[in-house]
Amino acid sequence: MPVKNRFAELQDQIAEWRRDIHAHPEIRFEEHRTSALVAERLRTFGCDMVETGVGQTGVVGVIHGRESGSGRVMAFRADMDALPIAEATGLPHASTHAGKMHACGHDGHTAMLLGAAQYLAETRNFDGTVVLLFQPAEEGGGGAKAMLVDGVMDRYGVNEVYGLHNWPGLPVGEFALREGPLMAATDFFEIRVQGRGGHGAMPHLTADATLAAAQLTVALQQVVARNVDPLKPAVLSVCSLRTDSDAHNVIADNALIKGTVRYLHPEVQSLIRSRIEAVATATAEAHGARAELNYMELVPATINPPTHMAYAAAAAQEVGGRIRTDIDPVMGGEDFADMLAERPGAFIFLGNGDSADLHHPAYEFNDAAIPAGCSWFATLAEQRMPLNP
């Protein structure tokens, strides 16, 4: 079965929802307008239950199938939040909120799950229950965890959970996933380097925090290259270095380094963390300064178990027949991993075509992908919870 005809009929309407959300981006835990739009749509569709304020600004919808004998409850998740990026697309539906835009396609994810919800509420061609999770704050805000803390899995009796993400460079309508680690675990770190500031003309009377931080930035690049097993992918990136001085003639008293760590294997985390602390301490001391590490664990790796990866792949195969199951893992992070840590399920990529990369000011979700994304959700529900003949 190809893309469902109903979604071809609904495509323009779903695209309008998407563009409306795109024009009014809201960052993590500020998705009040988006949540209200989602809840209003779900009620219009005739969902059996709609709950707002889940995980602060999340929305949950429940749709019962024509039959319930299977007892199965499947959850589908879409993220709703935007990013603090100034949009540069110049499109008619570009962001109306300065410094905020949907640069990761969450507007498309939300619209596609709304489209699937409309179809599932109309047809109810399944034996069981579908739970729709419209999640806030995926972009570093811990939105998945917030919904889990509010008990969405237990409260609605969820057995398994699935999600998707658009992927630039993958042909429109094509799907891709893999068994095992698909996306990396994500941690952040901050290192405060405390020196002794002073006059730029008298460096011998100071402990230069800028110099110590600069040397530390270089030294940190050796942690992965010389400490981590080359067969276990890992990334350590220093992404910000600021001092407390912006003057031409003042040696900074302190500096702050910010960065991120990514890895696929859990045992790599403890190694990298310990090496960051050791290198930071030693490098700072060598410059007469001291270093303090704040290491933040955000999300684990997104791991697709074999059985549920196969379910996700089967639905993708039925929708379009174009699916790759051998893609390499990517080092970007995804907090859907927190949901997979609570329930089995799978995460899949949907082609966005030849677009700008994710998190780029010129990025735009490709509305041509809408029918395939909607169909994947609907087909997965019907395949996993088939009606008795």
mmCIF file of N, CA and C in Angstrom, residues 123-169:
data_model
loop_
_atom_site.group_PDB
_atom_site.id
_atom_site.type_symbol
_atom_site.label_atom_id
_atom_site.label_comp_id
_atom_site.label_asym_id
_atom_site.label_seq_id
_atom_site.Cartn_x
_atom_site.Cartn_y
_atom_site.Cartn_z
ATOM 1 N N THR A 123 -11.170 6.992 10.830
ATOM 2 C CA THR A 123 -11.282 5.605 10.376
ATOM 3 C C THR A 123 -11.332 4.588 11.512
ATOM 4 N N ARG A 124 -10.479 4.776 12.515
ATOM 5 C CA ARG A 124 -10.371 3.872 13.671
ATOM 6 C C ARG A 124 -10.200 2.419 13.234
ATOM 7 N N ASN A 125 -9.416 2.220 12.186
ATOM 8 C CA ASN A 125 -9.177 0.877 11.645
ATOM 9 C C ASN A 125 -8.070 0.143 12.407
ATOM 10 N N PHE A 126 -8.239 0.026 13.687
ATOM 11 C CA PHE A 126 -7.242 -0.678 14.496
ATOM 12 C C PHE A 126 -7.890 -1.208 15.769
ATOM 13 N N ASP A 127 -7.235 -2.185 16.344
ATOM 14 C CA ASP A 127 -7.725 -2.857 17.550
ATOM 15 C C ASP A 127 -6.803 -2.481 18.705
ATOM 16 N N GLY A 128 -7.182 -1.439 19.423
ATOM 17 C CA GLY A 128 -6.348 -0.965 20.521
ATOM 18 C C GLY A 128 -6.508 0.527 20.697
ATOM 19 N N THR A 129 -5.464 1.180 21.202
ATOM 20 C CA THR A 129 -5.520 2.608 21.500
ATOM 21 C C THR A 129 -4.245 3.288 21.009
ATOM 22 N N VAL A 130 -4.427 4.466 20.414
ATOM 23 C CA VAL A 130 -3.301 5.304 20.006
ATOM 24 C C VAL A 130 -3.232 6.504 20.943
ATOM 25 N N VAL A 131 -2.056 6.747 21.492
ATOM 26 C CA VAL A 131 -1.810 7.906 22.345
ATOM 27 C C VAL A 131 -0.877 8.848 21.596
ATOM 28 N N LEU A 132 -1.302 10.082 21.449
ATOM 29 C CA LEU A 132 -0.551 11.088 20.707
ATOM 30 C C LEU A 132 0.181 11.990 21.692
ATOM 31 N N LEU A 133 1.495 12.025 21.600
ATOM 32 C CA LEU A 133 2.311 12.822 22.520
ATOM 33 C C LEU A 133 2.908 14.013 21.767
ATOM 34 N N PHE A 134 2.375 15.190 22.009
ATOM 35 C CA PHE A 134 2.912 16.413 21.424
ATOM 36 C C PHE A 134 3.813 17.047 22.474
ATOM 37 N N GLN A 135 5.106 16.911 22.259
ATOM 38 C CA GLN A 135 6.096 17.183 23.293
ATOM 39 C C GLN A 135 6.699 18.579 23.195
ATOM 40 N N PRO A 136 6.846 19.256 24.315
ATOM 41 C CA PRO A 136 7.568 20.530 24.317
ATOM 42 C C PRO A 136 9.065 20.303 24.482
ATOM 43 N N ALA A 137 9.833 21.353 24.271
ATOM 44 C CA ALA A 137 11.213 21.472 24.762
ATOM 45 C C ALA A 137 12.122 20.295 24.404
ATOM 46 N N GLU A 138 12.111 19.887 23.145
ATOM 47 C CA GLU A 138 13.085 18.863 22.747
ATOM 48 C C GLU A 138 14.485 19.449 22.652
ATOM 49 N N GLU A 139 14.562 20.725 22.285
ATOM 50 C CA GLU A 139 15.857 21.355 22.039
ATOM 51 C C GLU A 139 16.559 21.738 23.350
ATOM 52 N N GLY A 140 17.075 20.726 24.035
ATOM 53 C CA GLY A 140 17.860 20.964 25.230
ATOM 54 C C GLY A 140 17.078 21.309 26.468
ATOM 55 N N GLY A 141 15.762 21.191 26.409
ATOM 56 C CA GLY A 141 14.952 21.565 27.563
ATOM 57 C C GLY A 141 14.452 20.413 28.401
ATOM 58 N N GLY A 142 14.706 19.181 27.952
ATOM 59 C CA GLY A 142 14.243 18.034 28.716
ATOM 60 C C GLY A 142 12.743 17.819 28.657
ATOM 61 N N GLY A 143 12.136 18.132 27.506
ATOM 62 C CA GLY A 143 10.686 18.009 27.382
ATOM 63 C C GLY A 143 10.177 16.590 27.476
ATOM 64 N N ALA A 144 10.919 15.637 26.911
ATOM 65 C CA ALA A 144 10.498 14.236 27.015
ATOM 66 C C ALA A 144 10.487 13.797 28.464
ATOM 67 N N LYS A 145 11.531 14.163 29.185
ATOM 68 C CA LYS A 145 11.620 13.796 30.596
ATOM 69 C C LYS A 145 10.489 14.434 31.387
ATOM 70 N N ALA A 146 10.145 15.677 31.044
ATOM 71 C CA ALA A 146 9.052 16.362 31.745
ATOM 72 C C ALA A 146 7.729 15.626 31.561
ATOM 73 N N MET A 147 7.468 15.132 30.359
ATOM 74 C CA MET A 147 6.240 14.375 30.122
ATOM 75 C C MET A 147 6.282 13.034 30.853
ATOM 76 N N LEU A 148 7.457 12.425 30.901
ATOM 77 C CA LEU A 148 7.593 11.150 31.618
ATOM 78 C C LEU A 148 7.373 11.339 33.113
ATOM 79 N N VAL A 149 7.903 12.431 33.651
ATOM 80 C CA VAL A 149 7.702 12.721 35.077
ATOM 81 C C VAL A 149 6.225 12.919 35.375
ATOM 82 N N ASP A 150 5.486 13.458 34.417
ATOM 83 C CA ASP A 150 4.039 13.609 34.580
ATOM 84 C C ASP A 150 3.283 12.300 34.370
ATOM 85 N N GLY A 151 4.010 11.224 34.087
ATOM 86 C CA GLY A 151 3.418 9.892 34.084
ATOM 87 C C GLY A 151 2.705 9.480 32.823
ATOM 88 N N VAL A 152 3.095 10.017 31.650
ATOM 89 C CA VAL A 152 2.333 9.707 30.438
ATOM 90 C C VAL A 152 2.341 8.227 30.087
ATOM 91 N N MET A 153 3.421 7.535 30.352
ATOM 92 C CA MET A 153 3.467 6.126 29.971
ATOM 93 C C MET A 153 2.550 5.276 30.840
ATOM 94 N N ASP A 154 2.601 5.487 32.137
ATOM 95 C CA ASP A 154 1.767 4.701 33.045
ATOM 96 C C ASP A 154 0.316 5.161 33.025
ATOM 97 N N ARG A 155 0.096 6.461 32.970
ATOM 98 C CA ARG A 155 -1.264 6.996 33.029
ATOM 99 C C ARG A 155 -2.112 6.496 31.868
ATOM 100 N N TYR A 156 -1.498 6.370 30.692
ATOM 101 C CA TYR A 156 -2.254 5.941 29.513
ATOM 102 C C TYR A 156 -1.974 4.496 29.127
ATOM 103 N N GLY A 157 -1.186 3.810 29.943
ATOM 104 C CA GLY A 157 -0.937 2.389 29.709
ATOM 105 C C GLY A 157 -0.171 2.091 28.447
ATOM 106 N N VAL A 158 0.771 2.963 28.083
ATOM 107 C CA VAL A 158 1.512 2.822 26.821
ATOM 108 C C VAL A 158 2.398 1.577 26.853
ATOM 109 N N ASN A 159 2.310 0.780 25.787
ATOM 110 C CA ASN A 159 3.144 -0.419 25.641
ATOM 111 C C ASN A 159 4.404 -0.163 24.822
ATOM 112 N N GLU A 160 4.289 0.689 23.807
ATOM 113 C CA GLU A 160 5.415 0.967 22.933
ATOM 114 C C GLU A 160 5.269 2.374 22.366
ATOM 115 N N VAL A 161 6.402 2.984 21.947
ATOM 116 C CA VAL A 161 6.381 4.389 21.528
ATOM 117 C C VAL A 161 7.270 4.581 20.302
ATOM 118 N N TYR A 162 6.806 5.428 19.357
ATOM 119 C CA TYR A 162 7.509 5.638 18.098
ATOM 120 C C TYR A 162 7.563 7.128 17.768
ATOM 121 N N GLY A 163 8.625 7.506 17.072
ATOM 122 C CA GLY A 163 8.766 8.882 16.630
ATOM 123 C C GLY A 163 9.555 8.955 15.341
ATOM 124 N N LEU A 164 9.498 10.123 14.701
ATOM 125 C CA LEU A 164 10.279 10.324 13.482
ATOM 126 C C LEU A 164 10.893 11.711 13.476
ATOM 127 N N HIS A 165 11.871 11.900 12.604
ATOM 128 C CA HIS A 165 12.505 13.200 12.413
ATOM 129 C C HIS A 165 12.830 13.363 10.935
ATOM 130 N N ASN A 166 12.534 14.541 10.412
ATOM 131 C CA ASN A 166 12.894 14.825 9.030
ATOM 132 C C ASN A 166 14.411 14.859 8.893
ATOM 133 N N TRP A 167 14.911 14.533 7.682
ATOM 134 C CA TRP A 167 16.360 14.446 7.501
ATOM 135 C C TRP A 167 16.782 15.064 6.166
ATOM 136 N N PRO A 168 17.390 16.247 6.188
ATOM 137 C CA PRO A 168 17.896 16.858 4.952
ATOM 138 C C PRO A 168 18.929 15.962 4.276
ATOM 139 N N GLY A 169 18.888 15.959 2.945
ATOM 140 C CA GLY A 169 19.820 15.141 2.166
ATOM 141 C C GLY A 169 19.269 13.778 1.812
#
